[in-house]
Amino acid sequence: CWANSVERKIYIPLNKTAPCVRLLNATHQIGCQSSMSGDTGVIHVVEKEQDLKWVLTDGPHPPYMVLLEGELFTRELMLQLKGSSRISGLAVAISKPSPAQGFSPGLKCPNDGFGVYSNNYGPQYAHCNWTVWNPLGNGLAYEDFNFPIFLLEDANETQVIKQCYQDHNLPQNGSVPEYPLCAMQLFAHMHAVTNTVTCMRRSSLQTAFSLNPEVCDALSDYNVWSTLKPINTSSKIDPMDEVIIVIDSHSFFWNVAPGAESAVASFVTHLAAAEALHKVPDVQKLPRNIMFTFFQGETFDYIGSSRMVYDMQMDKFPIRLDNIHSFLELSQVALRNSSVLWVHTDPVSRRNESIQPQVKTLVEALINSSMGANVTLQEVSQSQPLPPSSFQRFLRAKQIPGVVLADHRTSFQNRYYQSMYDTAENILMKYPEGLSPEETLDYVTDTAKVSAKHCFCPLLAGGWRRGGWRGSGCWVSRMLYGFLIKTNNSWFQSIIKQDLKGLLGDELPQHYIAVTTLVNTTQLVQYVLANLTGTVVNFTKEECLNPEKTPNPEKEMYVYTWVQGSRDPNSTSRVPFCVQSTVHLTKAASPAFELKQWGSTEYSTWTESRWKDIRARIFLVASKELEIITLVVGIAILILSLLATYFINAKAHVLFSSPGDGGAVAY
């Protein structure tokens, strides 16, 4: 307790930070790390590029820990710091508002090499030779830094650091600041090195001999899927149409992936479409079933979709590739600046005489379905390739008719793709001031209205044709609020299991794929989809949790979930109920790890390094001279203490003898 009290007087912990961690694939490592004991440096605030001269050349107290303003966090500047031995670490202050010029640390050609286009299939489209999809991508998230980099998420903590810098480190009138100086220490040592092949081999050896824990873990989670009509896996499955979407995102910093435009706006539209379709009268009479699929891990070389294709090919999934009649994928569909959605198709498969008429019919039906609506669909040039999309992984296995809908004709409109700035503000979500939490939850923003307008899946009467329904702006608004602003809201609370209420939080939701565990986004999508498309059944808790014990003949065709329900208005308790749905989870882990092909070029090989401790703190550091003097004085005192102890111990019989010990007394 005393030690903790002393530590609190010396150090100021930084609790609202996000680290850059190390990721690895088959060929290399990316990200950041510190030394085993953490890296320390004197703080210097860089607010403009000219301030870099102090830390790179002029400053007399290296190494420096740079506090960088968010708008200066660019590839060019970071490469300057990367090449300097005078830098021990970096803390980035998030920019508010977001940089006007845009910021994307991703690649210009996302998931290059893992889509359908290659030297053997549409070589003219491979490596984004035809279209650079993410022109603002600077590739910063795919660089390897040998010093720690942290994001400062709390403006108050950033101000504390700046105040410490101004009080102790700020040069006055050109003079060198004197000790004590304000310093920062960052801990983010990574266990994995080199690449996935190396780290997985080491992990396997350590596990086999019960040594230290593994050094890295494969990025993995679960896909969510459901069908419009329940399916019996033991009988023949009729052809069906599949609607697919991505639910994960990524940024430079670990677990900072708001993904408003790159993921959330799209999968919220997908959820609303599923809800709208389930409300169509006589929906069970449709000639073809519809499968709704939410893929996890697509940011990292299509983890979720490649696993589903693999499972379909290996008969490990209830549905086979041959059962898929056609595809519709919703890509980025935030529609911030226009009301046009672009229909993208694959020019290579359309050369197939059996595929071309099906794709043409599908495109025409979609365009016709938008007539009279507030959203217009237009087809891009048939010579243009597909944008980065999960559909490409299915085309890689088999030529299937399909389209990708996106709000961009060529390159992305999203200026913050795969970045920490792809937030609710990026898709123009705004709320009036003074609203209560419940009022905010139900407030229909302009973004929700736009998303609801194109929540259609026009699939009727044996083919894709116009659907005369729209998604509910209220449901869309609730989903956008829950997935972008605050998961801990009354609606999310009512639709999840009681033992999962810990996954709801007041912080901004993030949509980064995890390692080995079920992430919050996946679970919430699962329960929202079940709530929107399922049916409340009159089951007791025991019957709901153990449906196999009930006489219901259809129990094997459904999934049953006991949720905690809304609060009773007349008490503080909740009213739980049982939901019957067709919502399932299936593993979203790259087949490369099941096959132990860690160097695969066919499947994703991304892993995340393990670490022991990640934290940041600031404190005052003394000069080297004072530290040396203190050490020398301490050593001198120690030596004197040892000599004094030896002398006292050697002369103890003299120093501590009593006067009566001089000899025997004669009588």
XYZ file of C-alpha atoms in Angstrom:
667
model
C 0.000 0.000 0.000
C 2.850 2.368 0.866
C 4.579 1.486 -2.414
C 1.415 2.222 -4.378
C 1.105 5.553 -2.611
C 4.687 6.465 -3.550
C 4.089 5.385 -7.157
C 0.991 7.592 -7.399
C 3.071 10.566 -6.249
C 5.703 9.906 -8.919
C 3.681 8.790 -11.959
C 0.535 10.035 -13.681
C -1.065 7.094 -15.539
C -2.699 7.656 -18.925
C -5.811 5.478 -18.880
C -7.553 6.434 -22.130
C -5.037 5.314 -24.732
C -4.959 2.844 -27.613
C -1.688 1.191 -28.677
C -0.350 0.262 -32.056
C 0.310 -3.498 -31.815
C 2.166 -5.976 -33.992
C 0.355 -7.960 -36.670
C 1.964 -10.595 -38.864
C 1.189 -12.442 -42.080
C 2.946 -15.046 -44.196
C 5.701 -12.698 -45.325
C 6.300 -9.911 -42.810
C 5.361 -8.058 -39.633
C 3.663 -4.677 -39.257
C 2.812 -2.409 -36.355
C 4.825 -1.242 -33.349
C 6.439 -2.395 -30.144
C 8.500 -1.171 -27.185
C 11.443 -2.772 -25.419
C 10.697 -5.335 -22.699
C 10.949 -2.737 -19.924
C 9.115 -0.026 -21.867
C 10.563 2.978 -23.660
C 11.092 6.349 -21.998
C 11.800 9.776 -23.461
C 11.570 13.488 -22.756
C 8.265 14.847 -24.058
C 8.281 17.305 -26.938
C 5.047 18.611 -28.424
C 5.024 18.816 -32.235
C 2.250 21.139 -33.445
C 3.828 22.006 -36.806
C 6.448 20.372 -38.989
C 9.105 22.944 -38.002
C 8.961 21.582 -34.438
C 10.488 18.334 -35.678
C 13.908 19.957 -35.977
C 14.215 20.047 -32.191
C 13.662 16.303 -31.732
C 15.586 15.208 -34.831
C 18.688 17.412 -34.533
C 18.717 20.342 -32.090
C 17.308 19.046 -28.795
C 20.014 18.317 -26.159
C 18.031 15.665 -24.240
C 17.405 12.695 -26.533
C 15.711 10.298 -26.814
C 12.420 12.141 -27.209
C 8.850 11.022 -26.790
C 6.902 13.014 -29.386
C 3.368 14.261 -28.737
C 2.066 14.682 -32.275
C -1.024 16.591 -33.322
C -3.425 14.406 -35.286
C -3.310 16.375 -38.526
C 0.482 15.820 -38.682
C 0.135 12.044 -38.406
C 1.120 11.372 -42.029
C 3.222 8.765 -43.760
C 5.930 11.252 -44.784
C 6.407 12.576 -41.262
C 6.277 9.111 -39.682
C 9.011 7.839 -41.994
C 11.208 10.732 -40.875
C 10.731 9.706 -37.241
C 11.177 6.015 -38.078
C 14.670 6.664 -39.409
C 15.892 8.545 -36.317
C 17.594 7.043 -33.277
C 16.598 10.127 -31.274
C 12.950 8.992 -31.078
C 11.849 6.574 -28.348
C 8.110 6.687 -28.968
C 5.096 8.624 -30.142
C 1.774 9.735 -28.683
C -0.822 10.916 -31.195
C -3.520 13.381 -30.157
C -6.705 12.627 -32.071
C -7.684 15.498 -34.355
C -11.048 17.203 -33.825
C -12.548 17.898 -36.258
C -11.263 15.170 -38.552
C -8.526 16.195 -41.026
C -10.221 17.962 -43.928
C -7.826 16.431 -46.449
C -8.805 12.934 -45.363
C -6.764 10.203 -43.704
C -6.576 6.519 -44.579
C -3.724 4.379 -43.178
C -4.906 1.439 -45.302
C -3.615 0.328 -48.670
C -4.489 1.901 -51.994
C -5.492 -1.567 -53.184
C -7.234 -3.281 -50.212
C -6.865 -7.080 -49.918
C -4.640 -7.138 -52.995
C -3.864 -10.671 -54.114
C -6.711 -12.339 -52.219
C -9.628 -11.345 -54.432
C -10.635 -12.962 -57.698
C -8.353 -11.015 -60.042
C -4.950 -12.547 -60.695
C -2.622 -13.512 -63.513
C -5.024 -16.350 -64.315
C -8.305 -14.440 -63.996
C -8.659 -10.938 -65.402
C -4.938 -10.087 -65.236
C -5.621 -6.574 -66.531
C -7.647 -5.937 -63.347
C -5.182 -7.471 -60.867
C -3.381 -5.270 -58.306
C -5.820 -2.397 -58.993
C -4.260 -1.772 -62.405
C -7.647 -0.637 -63.720
C -8.994 1.288 -60.712
C -7.175 2.504 -57.589
C -9.988 1.994 -55.093
C -8.517 3.818 -52.098
C -6.443 6.689 -53.544
C -5.972 8.315 -50.115
C -4.512 5.125 -48.653
C -0.980 5.836 -47.442
C -0.190 2.311 -46.192
C 0.891 3.625 -42.787
C -0.899 0.807 -40.947
C 1.222 -1.688 -42.910
C 4.601 -0.245 -41.868
C 6.774 -1.731 -39.112
C 7.962 0.646 -36.371
C 10.552 -0.278 -33.756
C 9.179 2.145 -31.181
C 5.782 2.323 -29.429
C 2.981 4.513 -30.792
C -0.107 5.278 -28.708
C -3.315 7.150 -29.491
C -4.496 9.642 -26.857
C -8.284 9.308 -26.821
C -9.027 11.672 -23.933
C -8.597 15.416 -24.559
C -8.169 16.013 -20.813
C -5.216 13.635 -20.602
C -3.706 15.261 -23.680
C -3.987 18.633 -21.960
C -2.295 17.255 -18.823
C 0.672 16.146 -20.948
C 0.866 19.512 -22.716
C 0.730 21.356 -19.403
C 3.556 19.224 -18.026
C 5.540 19.981 -21.186
C 4.906 23.736 -20.895
C 5.869 23.776 -17.212
C 9.119 21.859 -17.568
C 10.232 21.270 -21.179
C 9.300 24.348 -23.182
C 12.428 26.228 -24.287
C 12.354 29.861 -23.117
C 13.886 32.540 -25.328
C 16.039 30.001 -27.113
C 17.534 28.644 -23.892
C 17.786 24.934 -23.148
C 15.199 23.755 -20.581
C 16.665 22.612 -17.277
C 16.004 19.467 -15.294
C 13.722 18.056 -13.998
C 12.010 17.455 -17.344
C 8.643 15.940 -18.107
C 8.984 12.447 -19.581
C 6.695 9.713 -20.851
C 7.039 5.953 -20.625
C 5.195 3.587 -22.977
C 4.922 -0.171 -22.434
C 3.955 -2.288 -25.451
C 6.403 -5.142 -25.827
C 5.284 -7.718 -28.404
C 6.167 -11.422 -28.138
C 5.904 -12.315 -31.831
C 8.481 -11.455 -34.478
C 9.254 -11.894 -38.192
C 6.071 -13.406 -39.701
C 3.175 -15.780 -39.103
C 5.185 -18.848 -40.123
C 7.780 -18.126 -37.440
C 5.387 -17.184 -34.654
C 3.005 -20.117 -35.255
C 5.915 -22.558 -35.328
C 7.176 -21.176 -32.017
C 3.682 -21.299 -30.541
C 3.282 -24.938 -31.584
C 6.621 -25.923 -30.062
C 5.924 -24.117 -26.801
C 2.491 -25.695 -26.545
C 3.868 -29.180 -27.308
C 6.478 -28.946 -24.546
C 4.250 -27.028 -22.096
C 6.608 -24.071 -22.070
C 5.637 -20.423 -22.147
C 2.268 -19.499 -23.702
C 1.844 -18.978 -27.414
C 3.428 -15.879 -28.918
C 0.674 -15.051 -31.423
C -2.932 -15.885 -32.272
C -4.783 -16.082 -35.565
C -7.296 -13.302 -36.177
C -10.664 -15.025 -35.957
C -14.264 -14.603 -34.921
C -17.669 -15.767 -36.209
C -19.839 -15.031 -39.227
C -23.545 -14.417 -38.673
C -26.048 -15.867 -41.143
C -29.753 -16.529 -41.383
C -32.324 -17.490 -43.977
C -35.658 -15.953 -44.837
C -37.296 -19.355 -44.679
C -36.040 -22.031 -42.271
C -34.022 -24.816 -43.850
C -33.827 -28.481 -42.976
C -30.223 -29.504 -43.443
C -31.147 -33.181 -43.606
C -33.164 -32.724 -46.813
C -32.438 -31.308 -50.277
C -31.895 -27.520 -50.223
C -33.363 -25.517 -53.080
C -31.391 -22.751 -54.853
C -31.300 -19.507 -52.917
C -30.145 -15.915 -53.274
C -27.486 -14.660 -50.893
C -27.178 -11.109 -49.569
C -23.756 -10.479 -48.038
C -22.138 -7.715 -46.004
C -18.975 -6.899 -44.017
C -19.174 -6.129 -40.287
C -15.536 -5.432 -39.333
C -13.157 -2.533 -39.769
C -9.578 -1.610 -38.919
C -7.316 1.358 -38.200
C -3.703 2.032 -37.237
C -4.463 1.509 -33.529
C -5.598 -1.666 -31.800
C -9.357 -1.965 -31.275
C -9.990 1.525 -32.660
C -12.197 0.733 -35.636
C -15.422 2.768 -35.678
C -16.020 1.861 -39.340
C -19.059 4.119 -39.761
C -19.029 4.233 -43.549
C -16.815 1.245 -44.345
C -18.945 -1.206 -42.343
C -21.710 0.055 -40.025
C -23.857 1.996 -42.505
C -23.825 -1.053 -44.777
C -24.638 -3.761 -42.248
C -27.331 -1.589 -40.628
C -28.903 -1.276 -44.084
C -28.575 -5.052 -44.424
C -30.289 -5.624 -41.054
C -33.101 -3.250 -41.981
C -33.534 -5.049 -45.320
C -33.824 -8.388 -43.533
C -36.433 -6.942 -41.177
C -38.397 -5.434 -44.090
C -38.389 -8.687 -46.060
C -39.673 -10.695 -43.113
C -42.682 -8.369 -42.937
C -43.689 -8.927 -46.553
C -47.066 -10.751 -46.757
C -46.810 -14.381 -47.838
C -43.007 -14.176 -47.756
C -42.862 -17.943 -47.200
C -44.352 -18.430 -50.690
C -41.368 -16.890 -52.464
C -39.959 -19.276 -55.069
C -36.418 -18.942 -53.718
C -35.075 -18.604 -50.230
C -32.811 -15.697 -49.220
C -29.707 -16.063 -47.100
C -28.431 -13.044 -45.168
C -24.734 -13.242 -44.319
C -22.573 -10.937 -42.192
C -18.876 -11.628 -42.686
C -16.266 -10.931 -40.016
C -12.565 -10.335 -40.718
C -12.961 -9.190 -44.326
C -10.562 -6.290 -43.735
C -7.748 -8.826 -43.331
C -7.770 -10.577 -46.718
C -11.365 -11.867 -46.577
C -11.145 -14.117 -43.509
C -14.899 -14.661 -43.072
C -15.913 -15.185 -46.689
C -12.947 -17.414 -47.534
C -13.828 -19.636 -44.564
C -17.475 -19.927 -45.617
C -16.473 -20.824 -49.179
C -14.022 -23.413 -47.812
C -16.683 -24.925 -45.537
C -19.164 -25.064 -48.413
C -16.622 -26.869 -50.578
C -15.735 -29.308 -47.773
C -19.420 -30.047 -46.930
C -18.948 -28.497 -43.492
C -21.724 -25.947 -44.039
C -25.466 -26.664 -44.407
C -25.518 -24.901 -47.785
C -23.285 -25.679 -50.751
C -21.987 -23.402 -53.465
C -24.280 -25.178 -55.919
C -27.253 -24.003 -53.849
C -26.399 -20.332 -54.431
C -28.404 -18.903 -57.325
C -27.126 -15.301 -57.185
C -25.436 -12.722 -54.975
C -26.186 -9.200 -53.846
C -23.514 -7.482 -51.767
C -23.880 -4.134 -50.063
C -20.529 -2.381 -49.994
C -20.103 1.189 -48.704
C -23.608 2.676 -49.001
C -23.624 5.701 -46.695
C -24.803 8.006 -49.520
C -23.445 11.143 -47.890
C -23.175 13.318 -50.990
C -25.719 11.922 -53.455
C -28.667 9.575 -53.817
C -27.035 7.284 -56.389
C -26.001 3.689 -55.769
C -23.730 2.139 -58.371
C -24.197 -1.440 -59.547
C -20.846 -3.220 -60.001
C -20.461 -6.557 -61.781
C -17.585 -8.824 -62.773
C -16.607 -8.288 -66.433
C -14.785 -11.633 -66.661
C -17.642 -13.917 -65.607
C -20.035 -11.939 -67.819
C -18.176 -13.299 -70.828
C -19.668 -16.678 -69.919
C -22.765 -17.209 -72.060
C -24.683 -18.807 -69.181
C -23.755 -16.124 -66.633
C -24.240 -12.987 -68.756
C -28.064 -13.212 -69.190
C -28.549 -13.895 -65.477
C -26.409 -10.923 -64.479
C -28.162 -8.720 -67.028
C -31.581 -9.731 -65.682
C -30.421 -9.088 -62.148
C -29.022 -5.627 -62.964
C -32.111 -4.580 -64.909
C -34.393 -5.739 -62.114
C -32.423 -3.760 -59.543
C -32.407 -0.598 -61.663
C -36.137 -0.931 -62.344
C -36.806 -1.419 -58.642
C -35.317 2.010 -57.908
C -37.668 3.875 -60.209
C -39.869 6.208 -58.231
C -37.694 5.752 -55.142
C -35.482 8.325 -53.485
C -32.386 6.318 -54.335
C -31.303 5.790 -57.944
C -29.376 2.742 -59.132
C -27.016 3.056 -62.083
C -24.736 0.478 -63.652
C -21.046 1.195 -64.023
C -19.176 0.389 -67.209
C -19.153 -3.348 -67.913
C -15.414 -3.138 -68.488
C -14.759 -2.051 -64.889
C -13.822 -4.740 -62.341
C -15.483 -5.387 -59.012
C -14.390 -3.235 -56.067
C -12.894 -5.028 -53.032
C -15.775 -7.260 -51.919
C -16.572 -10.599 -50.304
C -18.280 -11.659 -53.528
C -14.813 -11.966 -55.071
C -13.996 -14.923 -52.816
C -17.059 -16.808 -54.106
C -16.160 -15.974 -57.707
C -12.702 -17.327 -56.995
C -14.317 -20.713 -56.321
C -17.119 -20.674 -58.880
C -18.642 -18.312 -61.436
C -21.943 -17.187 -59.895
C -24.205 -14.314 -61.017
C -23.984 -11.390 -58.643
C -23.675 -7.647 -58.136
C -22.093 -5.292 -55.628
C -23.937 -2.090 -54.680
C -21.790 0.863 -53.578
C -22.015 4.637 -53.266
C -18.889 5.039 -55.412
C -18.594 4.616 -59.167
C -14.820 4.233 -59.223
C -12.626 5.047 -56.214
C -14.029 5.223 -52.677
C -15.871 8.344 -51.553
C -14.867 7.534 -47.993
C -11.923 9.816 -47.130
C -11.341 8.017 -43.815
C -11.379 4.396 -44.958
C -9.933 2.084 -42.270
C -9.103 4.955 -39.942
C -10.008 6.248 -36.510
C -11.888 9.121 -38.161
C -14.495 6.918 -39.867
C -16.991 7.864 -37.152
C -20.642 8.873 -36.963
C -19.641 12.424 -37.965
C -18.201 11.046 -41.206
C -21.668 9.916 -42.326
C -23.226 13.191 -41.095
C -25.036 11.793 -38.055
C -26.137 14.749 -35.947
C -28.394 14.975 -32.891
C -30.068 18.070 -31.410
C -28.724 19.198 -28.061
C -30.624 18.522 -24.869
C -32.072 15.114 -25.798
C -32.383 12.441 -23.123
C -30.775 9.025 -23.778
C -34.127 7.553 -24.817
C -34.921 10.497 -27.067
C -31.496 10.231 -28.696
C -31.985 6.503 -29.249
C -35.257 7.064 -31.120
C -34.313 10.283 -32.908
C -34.420 9.680 -36.659
C -31.353 11.414 -38.097
C -31.031 12.379 -41.742
C -28.544 9.535 -42.129
C -31.118 7.066 -40.800
C -33.704 8.395 -43.241
C -31.350 7.918 -46.180
C -30.374 4.405 -45.057
C -34.018 3.436 -44.587
C -34.887 4.628 -48.087
C -32.692 2.010 -49.711
C -33.355 -0.869 -47.314
C -34.831 -3.039 -50.049
C -34.079 -6.542 -51.236
C -36.261 -6.816 -54.345
C -36.508 -10.540 -54.639
C -39.985 -11.770 -55.562
C -41.856 -14.042 -57.947
C -38.958 -16.215 -59.033
C -36.536 -13.398 -59.779
C -35.168 -10.097 -58.649
C -37.742 -7.383 -59.230
C -39.049 -4.280 -57.578
C -39.967 -4.472 -53.885
C -42.497 -1.949 -52.667
C -41.303 -1.673 -49.107
C -38.758 0.346 -47.226
C -36.890 -0.090 -44.005
C -38.142 1.594 -40.858
C -36.336 4.844 -40.104
C -36.882 4.216 -36.400
C -35.159 0.820 -36.445
C -32.334 2.173 -38.611
C -31.877 5.106 -36.245
C -31.708 2.791 -33.230
C -29.157 0.555 -34.914
C -26.938 3.442 -36.028
C -27.032 4.878 -32.504
C -26.255 1.500 -30.921
C -23.441 0.515 -33.269
C -21.830 3.966 -33.563
C -22.606 5.970 -30.423
C -23.504 3.834 -27.418
C -24.158 0.108 -27.151
C -25.440 0.425 -23.583
C -28.947 1.566 -24.502
C -32.367 0.312 -23.503
C -33.064 -1.487 -26.787
C -29.812 -3.455 -26.869
C -30.313 -4.263 -23.185
C -33.709 -5.788 -23.920
C -32.649 -8.096 -26.777
C -29.588 -9.854 -25.313
C -29.136 -12.644 -22.821
C -28.829 -11.627 -19.204
C -25.341 -13.123 -18.849
C -24.107 -11.018 -21.815
C -25.007 -7.586 -20.476
C -21.303 -7.004 -19.821
C -20.675 -6.568 -23.545
C -22.636 -3.293 -23.501
C -20.594 -0.203 -22.673
C -20.803 3.570 -22.678
C -17.664 4.046 -24.764
C -17.776 4.376 -28.543
C -18.306 0.940 -30.147
C -15.416 -0.537 -32.128
C -15.573 -3.170 -34.858
C -12.120 -4.759 -34.887
C -11.906 -8.538 -35.273
C -10.605 -10.383 -32.219
C -8.442 -13.438 -31.581
C -10.276 -16.631 -30.536
C -13.132 -14.826 -28.772
C -16.570 -13.678 -29.906
C -16.375 -9.894 -30.309
C -19.113 -7.513 -29.209
C -20.104 -6.491 -32.742
C -20.710 -10.084 -33.814
C -22.872 -10.857 -30.798
C -24.877 -7.665 -31.143
C -25.483 -8.258 -34.859
C -26.619 -11.775 -33.975
C -29.160 -10.584 -31.394
C -30.369 -7.595 -33.414
C -30.957 -9.831 -36.436
C -32.829 -12.363 -34.286
C -34.930 -9.574 -32.762
C -35.812 -8.025 -36.127
C -36.509 -11.248 -38.013
C -37.468 -13.732 -35.311
C -40.739 -14.558 -33.578
C -41.609 -14.446 -29.892
C -42.792 -17.908 -28.858
C -44.634 -18.952 -25.722
C -41.854 -21.060 -24.234
C -40.757 -21.229 -20.629
C -37.117 -20.543 -19.856
C -36.460 -24.266 -19.528
C -38.109 -25.022 -22.878
C -36.274 -22.158 -24.597
C -32.872 -23.233 -23.313
C -33.567 -26.924 -24.080
C -35.828 -26.982 -27.152
C -34.905 -30.600 -27.902
C -37.068 -31.600 -24.926
C -40.190 -30.047 -26.451
C -42.568 -31.898 -28.830
C -42.247 -29.134 -31.461
C -41.527 -30.925 -34.797
C -39.781 -27.836 -36.255
C -37.351 -27.298 -33.393
C -34.359 -28.460 -35.458
C -35.036 -25.770 -38.063
C -34.809 -22.848 -35.632
C -32.554 -21.340 -33.002
C -34.124 -20.382 -29.666
C -32.782 -17.574 -27.479
C -33.913 -16.508 -23.999
C -33.436 -12.725 -23.772
C -33.834 -10.495 -20.740
C -36.492 -8.204 -22.256
C -37.511 -4.649 -21.398
C -38.090 -3.313 -17.914
C -41.560 -3.677 -16.476
C -42.969 -0.108 -16.280
C -44.405 -0.893 -12.841
C -41.215 -2.326 -11.330
C -37.446 -2.501 -11.720
C -37.468 -6.099 -12.962
C -37.390 -7.158 -16.608
C -39.860 -9.273 -18.568
C -37.824 -11.983 -20.352
C -39.087 -13.929 -23.357
C -38.039 -16.551 -25.910
C -37.137 -15.666 -29.517
C -37.374 -18.203 -32.333
C -35.180 -17.330 -35.324
C -33.042 -18.759 -38.105
C -29.915 -16.840 -37.010
C -26.745 -18.923 -36.800
C -23.042 -18.431 -36.120
C -20.275 -20.091 -38.090
C -16.531 -19.884 -37.591
C -14.696 -17.001 -39.275
C -11.135 -18.306 -39.078
C -8.867 -18.581 -42.079
C -8.602 -22.112 -43.505
C -4.823 -21.586 -43.548
C -4.699 -22.291 -39.809
C -6.916 -25.364 -39.995
C -4.711 -26.712 -42.792
C -1.568 -25.462 -40.981
C -0.497 -23.712 -44.177
C 0.909 -20.676 -42.366
C 2.698 -19.438 -45.469
C -0.401 -19.682 -47.672
C -0.975 -17.288 -50.560
C -4.506 -18.630 -51.097
C -5.942 -17.787 -47.664
C -5.443 -15.023 -45.122
C -2.573 -15.638 -42.691
C -2.959 -12.636 -40.386
C -2.056 -13.127 -36.741
C -1.818 -10.791 -33.773
C 1.134 -10.827 -31.397
C 0.570 -11.470 -27.717
C 1.838 -9.049 -25.100
C 2.189 -8.921 -21.333
C 1.587 -5.292 -20.471
C 0.281 -2.244 -22.313
C 0.215 1.059 -20.454
C 1.424 4.642 -20.563
C 2.433 7.171 -17.906
C 4.217 10.492 -17.463
C 6.571 11.679 -14.718
C 9.448 14.084 -14.006
C 12.898 12.788 -14.828
C 16.131 14.081 -13.302
C 19.344 14.808 -15.212
C 21.796 12.021 -15.897
C 24.351 13.808 -13.709
C 21.964 13.877 -10.750
C 21.061 10.238 -11.311
C 24.766 9.302 -11.342
C 25.454 11.366 -8.213
C 22.472 9.751 -6.492
C 23.704 6.305 -7.517
C 27.267 6.990 -6.334
C 26.084 8.420 -3.018
C 23.768 5.432 -2.600
C 26.612 3.000 -3.280
C 28.880 4.905 -0.860
C 26.246 4.784 1.859
C 25.752 1.077 1.194
C 29.508 0.418 1.515
C 29.733 2.479 4.708
C 26.744 0.613 6.085
C 28.365 -2.741 5.301
C 31.660 -1.666 6.917
C 29.855 -0.334 9.979
C 27.854 -3.547 10.233
C 31.008 -5.654 9.943
C 32.854 -3.576 12.575
C 29.941 -3.673 14.988
C 29.520 -7.413 14.510
C 33.284 -8.048 15.020
C 33.393 -5.987 18.221
C 30.019 -7.004 19.529
C 31.517 -8.806 22.547
C 33.176 -5.543 23.594
C 30.451 -3.083 22.596
C 27.558 -5.044 24.040
C 29.155 -6.804 27.079
C 27.679 -5.954 30.527
C 29.822 -4.608 33.403
C 29.225 -7.786 35.433
C 30.867 -10.055 32.862
C 34.479 -9.333 34.059
C 34.962 -12.710 35.837
C 33.839 -14.859 38.761
C 33.415 -13.269 42.214
C 35.275 -14.972 45.197
C 33.764 -15.189 48.690
